[in-house]
PDB file of C-alpha atoms in Angstrom:
ATOM      1  CA  MET B   1       0.000   0.000   0.000  1.00 81.00           C
ATOM      2  CA  ALA B   2       2.911   2.367   0.734  1.00 82.00           C
ATOM      3  CA  VAL B   3       4.304   1.930  -2.779  1.00 88.00           C
ATOM      4  CA  ARG B   4       0.871   2.649  -4.301  1.00 85.00           C
ATOM      5  CA  ALA B   5       0.464   5.710  -2.075  1.00 83.00           C
ATOM      6  CA  THR B   6       3.893   6.971  -3.104  1.00 87.00           C
ATOM      7  CA  LEU B   7       3.199   6.357  -6.792  1.00 88.00           C
ATOM      8  CA  HIS B   8      -0.047   8.304  -6.382  1.00 84.00           C
ATOM      9  CA  CYS B   9       1.885  11.146  -4.745  1.00 86.00           C
ATOM     10  CA  LEU B  10       4.619  10.989  -7.376  1.00 90.00           C
ATOM     11  CA  THR B  11       2.047  11.187 -10.178  1.00 93.00           C
ATOM     12  CA  GLY B  12       0.468  14.376  -8.845  1.00 91.00           C
ATOM     13  CA  CYS B  13       3.837  15.888  -8.017  1.00 91.00           C
ATOM     14  CA  ALA B  14       5.276  15.017 -11.432  1.00 94.00           C
ATOM     15  CA  ILE B  15       2.325  16.543 -13.282  1.00 96.00           C
ATOM     16  CA  GLY B  16       2.616  19.744 -11.254  1.00 95.00           C
ATOM     17  CA  GLU B  17       6.412  19.926 -11.369  1.00 92.00           C
ATOM     18  CA  VAL B  18       6.681  19.407 -15.109  1.00 92.00           C
ATOM     19  CA  LEU B  19       3.800  21.769 -15.871  1.00 95.00           C
ATOM     20  CA  GLY B  20       5.283  24.426 -13.572  1.00 94.00           C
ATOM     21  CA  MET B  21       8.709  24.095 -15.155  1.00 87.00           C
ATOM     22  CA  VAL B  22       7.277  24.210 -18.664  1.00 88.00           C
ATOM     23  CA  ILE B  23       5.239  27.339 -17.861  1.00 93.00           C
ATOM     24  CA  GLY B  24       8.105  29.045 -16.015  1.00 90.00           C
ATOM     25  CA  THR B  25      10.585  28.236 -18.764  1.00 83.00           C
ATOM     26  CA  ALA B  26       8.191  29.286 -21.534  1.00 85.00           C
ATOM     27  CA  LEU B  27       7.599  32.620 -19.787  1.00 91.00           C
ATOM     28  CA  GLY B  28      11.329  33.160 -19.264  1.00 87.00           C
ATOM     29  CA  TRP B  29      11.042  33.189 -15.471  1.00 90.00           C
ATOM     30  CA  GLY B  30      14.049  32.662 -13.225  1.00 89.00           C
ATOM     31  CA  ASN B  31      14.683  29.589 -11.112  1.00 87.00           C
ATOM     32  CA  ALA B  32      12.966  30.749  -7.915  1.00 91.00           C
ATOM     33  CA  PRO B  33       9.567  31.725  -9.365  1.00 94.00           C
ATOM     34  CA  THR B  34       9.572  28.670 -11.634  1.00 91.00           C
ATOM     35  CA  MET B  35      10.309  26.391  -8.675  1.00 91.00           C
ATOM     36  CA  VAL B  36       7.586  28.041  -6.574  1.00 95.00           C
ATOM     37  CA  LEU B  37       5.052  27.567  -9.380  1.00 96.00           C
ATOM     38  CA  ALA B  38       6.120  23.936  -9.824  1.00 94.00           C
ATOM     39  CA  ILE B  39       5.728  23.244  -6.091  1.00 95.00           C
ATOM     40  CA  VAL B  40       2.318  24.948  -5.896  1.00 97.00           C
ATOM     41  CA  LEU B  41       1.128  22.938  -8.902  1.00 97.00           C
ATOM     42  CA  ALA B  42       2.561  19.717  -7.433  1.00 96.00           C
ATOM     43  CA  PHE B  43       0.456  20.222  -4.304  1.00 96.00           C
ATOM     44  CA  PHE B  44      -2.564  21.169  -6.403  1.00 96.00           C
ATOM     45  CA  PHE B  45      -2.379  18.068  -8.591  1.00 96.00           C
ATOM     46  CA  GLY B  46      -1.438  15.788  -5.701  1.00 93.00           C
ATOM     47  CA  TYR B  47      -4.471  16.876  -3.719  1.00 94.00           C
ATOM     48  CA  SER B  48      -6.653  16.857  -6.845  1.00 93.00           C
ATOM     49  CA  LEU B  49      -5.980  13.179  -7.546  1.00 90.00           C
ATOM     50  CA  THR B  50      -7.127  12.268  -4.034  1.00 87.00           C
ATOM     51  CA  LEU B  51     -10.119  14.595  -4.218  1.00 90.00           C
ATOM     52  CA  TYR B  52     -11.180  12.990  -7.474  1.00 90.00           C
ATOM     53  CA  ALA B  53     -10.973   9.457  -6.058  1.00 85.00           C
ATOM     54  CA  VAL B  54     -12.673  10.284  -2.775  1.00 85.00           C
ATOM     55  CA  THR B  55     -15.517  12.358  -4.250  1.00 90.00           C
ATOM     56  CA  ARG B  56     -16.039   9.645  -6.868  1.00 89.00           C
ATOM     57  CA  ALA B  57     -16.626   7.270  -3.939  1.00 84.00           C
ATOM     58  CA  GLY B  58     -19.515   9.496  -2.856  1.00 88.00           C
ATOM     59  CA  VAL B  59     -17.848  11.660  -0.210  1.00 88.00           C
ATOM     60  CA  ALA B  60     -18.967  15.300  -0.085  1.00 91.00           C
ATOM     61  CA  LEU B  61     -16.376  17.785  -1.352  1.00 91.00           C
ATOM     62  CA  SER B  62     -15.908  19.465   2.030  1.00 91.00           C
ATOM     63  CA  ALA B  63     -15.204  16.112   3.708  1.00 88.00           C
ATOM     64  CA  ALA B  64     -13.031  15.006   0.780  1.00 87.00           C
ATOM     65  CA  ILE B  65     -10.852  18.100   1.180  1.00 91.00           C
ATOM     66  CA  GLY B  66     -10.199  17.122   4.780  1.00 88.00           C
ATOM     67  CA  VAL B  67      -9.339  13.577   3.716  1.00 85.00           C
ATOM     68  CA  ALA B  68      -6.969  14.818   0.999  1.00 87.00           C
ATOM     69  CA  LEU B  69      -5.202  17.244   3.329  1.00 90.00           C
ATOM     70  CA  ALA B  70      -4.790  14.576   6.009  1.00 85.00           C
ATOM     71  CA  ALA B  71      -3.734  11.866   3.567  1.00 84.00           C
ATOM     72  CA  ASP B  72      -1.355  13.767   1.304  1.00 89.00           C
ATOM     73  CA  THR B  73       0.244  16.752   3.023  1.00 92.00           C
ATOM     74  CA  LEU B  74       3.230  15.007   4.616  1.00 91.00           C
ATOM     75  CA  SER B  75       3.810  12.790   1.583  1.00 91.00           C
ATOM     76  CA  ILE B  76       3.724  15.672  -0.898  1.00 94.00           C
ATOM     77  CA  THR B  77       5.883  17.844   1.376  1.00 95.00           C
ATOM     78  CA  VAL B  78       8.590  15.176   1.642  1.00 95.00           C
ATOM     79  CA  MET B  79       8.372  14.455  -2.086  1.00 94.00           C
ATOM     80  CA  GLU B  80       8.770  18.151  -2.936  1.00 94.00           C
ATOM     81  CA  LEU B  81      11.613  18.777  -0.485  1.00 95.00           C
ATOM     82  CA  VAL B  82      13.580  15.804  -1.774  1.00 96.00           C
ATOM     83  CA  ASP B  83      13.000  16.206  -5.506  1.00 93.00           C
ATOM     84  CA  ASN B  84      13.684  19.939  -5.479  1.00 92.00           C
ATOM     85  CA  GLY B  85      16.704  19.388  -3.241  1.00 93.00           C
ATOM     86  CA  VAL B  86      18.114  16.874  -5.724  1.00 95.00           C
ATOM     87  CA  LEU B  87      17.492  19.275  -8.622  1.00 91.00           C
ATOM     88  CA  LEU B  88      19.371  22.000  -6.755  1.00 91.00           C
ATOM     89  CA  LEU B  89      22.305  19.639  -6.150  1.00 95.00           C
ATOM     90  CA  VAL B  90      22.690  18.442  -9.760  1.00 95.00           C
ATOM     91  CA  PRO B  91      25.157  20.813 -11.448  1.00 95.00           C
ATOM     92  CA  GLY B  92      23.473  22.740 -14.254  1.00 92.00           C
ATOM     93  CA  ALA B  93      20.024  21.179 -13.738  1.00 89.00           C
ATOM     94  CA  MET B  94      18.354  24.452 -12.814  1.00 84.00           C
ATOM     95  CA  GLU B  95      19.793  26.194 -15.856  1.00 84.00           C
ATOM     96  CA  ALA B  96      18.952  23.373 -18.276  1.00 85.00           C
ATOM     97  CA  HIS B  97      16.222  23.955 -20.829  1.00 83.00           C
ATOM     98  CA  LEU B  98      13.309  21.685 -21.650  1.00 83.00           C
ATOM     99  CA  SER B  99      15.112  20.530 -24.780  1.00 88.00           C
ATOM    100  CA  ASP B 100      18.218  19.447 -22.793  1.00 91.00           C
ATOM    101  CA  GLY B 101      18.758  15.856 -21.752  1.00 94.00           C
ATOM    102  CA  LEU B 102      20.180  17.189 -18.496  1.00 95.00           C
ATOM    103  CA  PHE B 103      16.797  18.707 -17.607  1.00 90.00           C
ATOM    104  CA  TRP B 104      14.905  15.436 -18.072  1.00 92.00           C
ATOM    105  CA  GLY B 105      17.677  13.258 -16.634  1.00 96.00           C
ATOM    106  CA  ALA B 106      17.982  15.376 -13.497  1.00 94.00           C
ATOM    107  CA  LEU B 107      14.207  15.423 -13.114  1.00 93.00           C
ATOM    108  CA  ALA B 108      14.013  11.621 -13.452  1.00 95.00           C
ATOM    109  CA  LEU B 109      16.802  11.235 -10.879  1.00 96.00           C
ATOM    110  CA  ALA B 110      15.058  13.683  -8.536  1.00 95.00           C
ATOM    111  CA  PHE B 111      11.763  11.806  -8.785  1.00 95.00           C
ATOM    112  CA  ALA B 112      13.479   8.434  -8.256  1.00 96.00           C
ATOM    113  CA  VAL B 113      15.272   9.635  -5.114  1.00 97.00           C
ATOM    114  CA  ALA B 114      12.093  11.314  -3.845  1.00 95.00           C
ATOM    115  CA  PHE B 115      10.171   8.061  -4.405  1.00 95.00           C
ATOM    116  CA  LEU B 116      12.751   6.100  -2.400  1.00 96.00           C
ATOM    117  CA  VAL B 117      12.662   8.589   0.468  1.00 96.00           C
ATOM    118  CA  THR B 118       8.881   9.107   0.506  1.00 93.00           C
ATOM    119  CA  THR B 119       7.873   5.420   0.416  1.00 93.00           C
ATOM    120  CA  PRO B 120       9.035   4.743   4.018  1.00 94.00           C
ATOM    121  CA  VAL B 121       7.249   7.934   5.124  1.00 92.00           C
ATOM    122  CA  ASN B 122       4.015   6.631   3.602  1.00 87.00           C
ATOM    123  CA  ARG B 123       4.619   3.209   5.135  1.00 90.00           C
ATOM    124  CA  TRP B 124       5.034   4.834   8.547  1.00 91.00           C
ATOM    125  CA  LEU B 125       1.828   6.867   8.081  1.00 84.00           C
ATOM    126  CA  ILE B 126      -0.178   3.855   6.901  1.00 82.00           C
ATOM    127  CA  GLY B 127       1.132   1.776   9.802  1.00 83.00           C
ATOM    128  CA  ARG B 128      -0.393   4.343  12.134  1.00 81.00           C
ATOM    129  CA  GLY B 129      -3.732   4.454  10.312  1.00 76.00           C
ATOM    130  CA  LYS B 130      -2.932   7.796   8.713  1.00 73.00           C
ATOM    131  CA  GLY B 131      -2.010   9.000   5.223  1.00 68.00           C
ATOM    132  CA  HIS B 132      -3.339   6.793   2.479  1.00 64.00           C
ATOM    133  CA  ALA B 133      -4.744   4.338   5.008  1.00 57.00           C
ATOM    134  CA  VAL B 134      -7.497   6.938   5.382  1.00 62.00           C
ATOM    135  CA  VAL B 135      -8.034   7.167   1.604  1.00 62.00           C
ATOM    136  CA  HIS B 136      -7.901   3.406   1.099  1.00 60.00           C
ATOM    137  CA  GLN B 137     -11.348   2.928   2.621  1.00 64.00           C
ATOM    138  CA  TYR B 138     -12.822   4.961  -0.256  1.00 60.00           C
ATOM    139  CA  HIS B 139     -11.260   2.946  -3.087  1.00 55.00           C
ATOM    140  CA  HIS B 140     -13.479   0.453  -4.855  1.00 49.00           C
TER     141      HIS B 140
END
């Protein structure tokens, strides 16, 4: 269950991160505003995936928001801290353009490391009846 929860988190984070970087790069923004946009969108899409699944199971939106916040906040936070930290540590990654292999390679490395670090966090949460253990009851 922890691996599935982390893959769910990674999916939302990846959609937001890539979209944020594409938008920031296309608009010629610097690293800091692009990274902020990517992080905001990662949270947005991460929460949105849970909201979609939980509301589809018949939970009211207001209750589903509470479920999503409780289930995903720590996971997304760890994922974002690790993947952005890795990107900052890879020489040239923040200056790479969307057409550069370095951009995509560094991003893939960042997501892989973030997945490895976030999976035990999700396992810990689930073991305590928190995180995606809360969402799991709504899956069909």
